[in-house]
PDB file of C-alpha atoms in Angstrom:
ATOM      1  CA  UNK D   5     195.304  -8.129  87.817  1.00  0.00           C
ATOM      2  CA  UNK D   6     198.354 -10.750  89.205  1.00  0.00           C
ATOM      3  CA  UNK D   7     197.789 -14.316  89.578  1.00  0.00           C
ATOM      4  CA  UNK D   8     199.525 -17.237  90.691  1.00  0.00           C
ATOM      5  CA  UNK D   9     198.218 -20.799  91.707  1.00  0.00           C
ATOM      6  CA  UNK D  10     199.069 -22.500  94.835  1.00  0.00           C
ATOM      7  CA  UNK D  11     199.005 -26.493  94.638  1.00  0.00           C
ATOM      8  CA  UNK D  12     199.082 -28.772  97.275  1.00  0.00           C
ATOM      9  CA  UNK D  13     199.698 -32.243  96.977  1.00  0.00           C
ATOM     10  CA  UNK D  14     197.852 -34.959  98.625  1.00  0.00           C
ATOM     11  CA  UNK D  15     200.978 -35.201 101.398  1.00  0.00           C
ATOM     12  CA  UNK D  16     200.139 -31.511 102.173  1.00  0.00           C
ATOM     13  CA  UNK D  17     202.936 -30.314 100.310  1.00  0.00           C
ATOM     14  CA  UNK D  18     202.388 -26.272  98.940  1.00  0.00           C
ATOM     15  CA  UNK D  19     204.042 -24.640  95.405  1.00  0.00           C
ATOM     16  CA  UNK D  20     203.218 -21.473  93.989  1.00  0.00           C
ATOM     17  CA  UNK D  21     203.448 -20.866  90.423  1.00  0.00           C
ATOM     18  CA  UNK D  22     205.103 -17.841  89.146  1.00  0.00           C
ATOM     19  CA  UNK D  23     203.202 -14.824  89.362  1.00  0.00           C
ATOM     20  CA  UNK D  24     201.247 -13.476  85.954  1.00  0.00           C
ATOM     21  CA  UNK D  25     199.024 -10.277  85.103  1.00  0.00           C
ATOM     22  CA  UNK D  26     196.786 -10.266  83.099  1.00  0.00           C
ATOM     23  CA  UNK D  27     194.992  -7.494  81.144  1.00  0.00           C
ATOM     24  CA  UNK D  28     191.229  -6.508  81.906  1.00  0.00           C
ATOM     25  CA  UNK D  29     190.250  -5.491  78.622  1.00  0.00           C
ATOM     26  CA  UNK D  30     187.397  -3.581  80.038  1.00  0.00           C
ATOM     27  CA  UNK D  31     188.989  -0.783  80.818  1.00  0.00           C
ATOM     28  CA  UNK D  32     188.184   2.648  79.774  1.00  0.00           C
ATOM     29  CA  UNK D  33     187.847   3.337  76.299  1.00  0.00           C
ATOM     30  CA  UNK D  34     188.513  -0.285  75.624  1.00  0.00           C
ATOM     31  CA  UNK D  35     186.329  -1.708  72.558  1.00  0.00           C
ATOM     32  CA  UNK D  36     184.708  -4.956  74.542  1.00  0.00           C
ATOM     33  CA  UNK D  37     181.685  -7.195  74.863  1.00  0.00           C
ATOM     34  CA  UNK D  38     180.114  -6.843  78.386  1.00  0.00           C
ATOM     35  CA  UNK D  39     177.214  -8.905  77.925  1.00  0.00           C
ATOM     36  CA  UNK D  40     175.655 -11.623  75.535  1.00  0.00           C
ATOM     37  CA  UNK D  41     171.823 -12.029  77.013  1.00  0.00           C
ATOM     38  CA  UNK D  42     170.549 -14.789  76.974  1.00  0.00           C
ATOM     39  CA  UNK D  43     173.621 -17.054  76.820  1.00  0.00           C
ATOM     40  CA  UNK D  44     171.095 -20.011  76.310  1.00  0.00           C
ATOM     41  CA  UNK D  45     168.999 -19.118  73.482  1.00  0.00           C
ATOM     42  CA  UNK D  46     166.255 -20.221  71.191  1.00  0.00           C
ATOM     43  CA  UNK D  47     165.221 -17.927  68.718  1.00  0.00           C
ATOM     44  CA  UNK D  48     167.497 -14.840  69.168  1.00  0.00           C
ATOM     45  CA  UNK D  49     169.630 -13.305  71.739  1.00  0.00           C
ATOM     46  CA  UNK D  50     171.745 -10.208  71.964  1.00  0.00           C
ATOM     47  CA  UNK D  51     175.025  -8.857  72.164  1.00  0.00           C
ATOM     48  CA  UNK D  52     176.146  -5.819  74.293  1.00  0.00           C
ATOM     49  CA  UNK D  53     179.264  -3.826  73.331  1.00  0.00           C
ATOM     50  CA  UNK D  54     181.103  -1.095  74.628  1.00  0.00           C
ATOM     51  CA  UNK D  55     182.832   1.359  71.699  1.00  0.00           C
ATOM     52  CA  UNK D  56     185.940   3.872  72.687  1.00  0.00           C
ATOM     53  CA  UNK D  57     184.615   5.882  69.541  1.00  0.00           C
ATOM     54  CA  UNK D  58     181.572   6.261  66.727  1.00  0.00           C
ATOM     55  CA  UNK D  59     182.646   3.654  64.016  1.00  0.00           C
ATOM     56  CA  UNK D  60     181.611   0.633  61.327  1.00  0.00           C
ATOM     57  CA  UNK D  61     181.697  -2.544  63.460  1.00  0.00           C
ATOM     58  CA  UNK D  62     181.907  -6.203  61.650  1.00  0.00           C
ATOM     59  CA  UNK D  63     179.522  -8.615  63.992  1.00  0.00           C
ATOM     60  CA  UNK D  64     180.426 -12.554  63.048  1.00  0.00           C
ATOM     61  CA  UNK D  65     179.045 -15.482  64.655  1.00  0.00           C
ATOM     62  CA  UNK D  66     180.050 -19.054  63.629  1.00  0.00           C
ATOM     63  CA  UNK D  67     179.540 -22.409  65.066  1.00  0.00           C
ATOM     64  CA  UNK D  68     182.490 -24.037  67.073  1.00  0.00           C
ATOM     65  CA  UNK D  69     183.271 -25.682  63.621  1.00  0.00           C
ATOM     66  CA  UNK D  70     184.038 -22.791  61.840  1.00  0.00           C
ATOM     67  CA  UNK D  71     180.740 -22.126  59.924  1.00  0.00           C
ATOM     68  CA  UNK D  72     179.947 -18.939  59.640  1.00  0.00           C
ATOM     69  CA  UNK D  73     176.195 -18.256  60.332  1.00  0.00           C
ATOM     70  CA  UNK D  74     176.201 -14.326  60.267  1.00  0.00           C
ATOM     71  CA  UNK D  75     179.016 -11.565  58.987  1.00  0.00           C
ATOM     72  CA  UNK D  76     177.598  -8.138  59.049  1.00  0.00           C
ATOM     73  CA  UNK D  77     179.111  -4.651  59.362  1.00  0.00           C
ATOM     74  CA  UNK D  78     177.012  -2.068  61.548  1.00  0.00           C
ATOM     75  CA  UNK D  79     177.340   1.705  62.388  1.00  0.00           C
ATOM     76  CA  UNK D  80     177.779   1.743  66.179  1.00  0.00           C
ATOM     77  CA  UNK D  81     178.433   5.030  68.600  1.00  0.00           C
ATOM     78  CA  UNK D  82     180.433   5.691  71.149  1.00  0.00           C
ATOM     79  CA  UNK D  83     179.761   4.046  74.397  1.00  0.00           C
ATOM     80  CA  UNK D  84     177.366   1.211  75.344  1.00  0.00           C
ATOM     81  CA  UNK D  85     175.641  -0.590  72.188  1.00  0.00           C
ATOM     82  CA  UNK D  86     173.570  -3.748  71.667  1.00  0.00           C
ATOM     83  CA  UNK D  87     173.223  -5.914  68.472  1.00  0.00           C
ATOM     84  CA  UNK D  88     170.585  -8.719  68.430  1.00  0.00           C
ATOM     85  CA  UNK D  89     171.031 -11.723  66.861  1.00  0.00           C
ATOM     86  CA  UNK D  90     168.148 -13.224  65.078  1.00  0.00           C
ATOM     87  CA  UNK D  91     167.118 -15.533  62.101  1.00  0.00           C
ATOM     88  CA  UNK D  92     168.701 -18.105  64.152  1.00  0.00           C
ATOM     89  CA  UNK D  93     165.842 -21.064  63.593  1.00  0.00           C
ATOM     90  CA  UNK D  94     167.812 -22.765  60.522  1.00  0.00           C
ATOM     91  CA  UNK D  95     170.795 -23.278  63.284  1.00  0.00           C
ATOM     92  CA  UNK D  96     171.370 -26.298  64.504  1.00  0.00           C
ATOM     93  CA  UNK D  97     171.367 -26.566  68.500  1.00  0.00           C
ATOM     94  CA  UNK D  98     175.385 -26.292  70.059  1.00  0.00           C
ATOM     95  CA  UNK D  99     177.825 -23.504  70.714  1.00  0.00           C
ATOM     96  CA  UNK D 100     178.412 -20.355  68.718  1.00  0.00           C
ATOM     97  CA  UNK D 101     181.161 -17.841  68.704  1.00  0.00           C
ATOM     98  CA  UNK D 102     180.834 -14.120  68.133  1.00  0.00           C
ATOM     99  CA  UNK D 103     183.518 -12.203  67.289  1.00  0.00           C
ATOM    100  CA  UNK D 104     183.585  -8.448  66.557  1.00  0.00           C
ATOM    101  CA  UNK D 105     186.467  -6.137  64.848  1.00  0.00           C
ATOM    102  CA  UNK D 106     186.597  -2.703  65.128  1.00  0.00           C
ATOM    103  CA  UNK D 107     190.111  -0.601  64.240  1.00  0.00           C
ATOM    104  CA  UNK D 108     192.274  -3.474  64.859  1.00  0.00           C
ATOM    105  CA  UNK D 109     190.859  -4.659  68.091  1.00  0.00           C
ATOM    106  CA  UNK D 110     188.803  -7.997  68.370  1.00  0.00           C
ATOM    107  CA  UNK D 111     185.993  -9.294  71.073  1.00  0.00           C
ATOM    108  CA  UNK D 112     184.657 -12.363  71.512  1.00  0.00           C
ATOM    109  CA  UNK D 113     181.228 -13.871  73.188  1.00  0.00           C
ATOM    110  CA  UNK D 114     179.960 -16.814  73.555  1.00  0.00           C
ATOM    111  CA  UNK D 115     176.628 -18.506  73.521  1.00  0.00           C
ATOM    112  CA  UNK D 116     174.026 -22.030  73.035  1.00  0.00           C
ATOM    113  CA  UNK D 117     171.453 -22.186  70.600  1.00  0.00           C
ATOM    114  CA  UNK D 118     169.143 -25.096  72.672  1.00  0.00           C
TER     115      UNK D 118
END
């Protein structure tokens, strides 16, 4: 996909910005997450993935300051997958990061614990 920004000032003055692509990483036989349902949770939610290949996946969630509530490695298969997230009610309520390796490549979700 190309972007650029047009700004207009409050005189009604227009600039573009230079024009910039940028990658959709969900493109076929990509390793991404599509999904991470519910983004709000309480007691667990889930996290789907798409895999180019059958592989070990490492799963880690951590809070946005850098604690690491969960690092687990998981057999996954090729195509659409889903991990759920549980054993969440010793975390306190705030944003959480998921972030999942596989071969070199790296996705990220986010979500709330309320």
């Amino acid at each position: 996909s190309y972007y650029r920004v047009k700004q207009t000032d409050v005189n009604q003055a227009s600039q573009y910005s230079n024009t910039v692509s940028v990658y959709n990483a969900q493109a076929k036989g990509d390793f991404f997450i599509s999904m991470v349902s519910p983004t709000v949770f309480h007691d667990f939610t889930t996290v789907t993935y798409t895999m180019p290949s059958d592989g070990t996946i490492r799963i880690m969630v951590s809070s946005t300051s850098g604690k690491v509530m969960s690092d687990v490695e998981i057999s996954a298969v090729k195509g659409q997958n889903t991990y759920r997230i549980d054993n969440t009610s010793g975390w306190l309520p705030g944003y959480y990061i998921v972030t999942m390796y596989y071969q070199g490549q790296t996705a990220y979700g986010k979500m709330v614990k309320d």
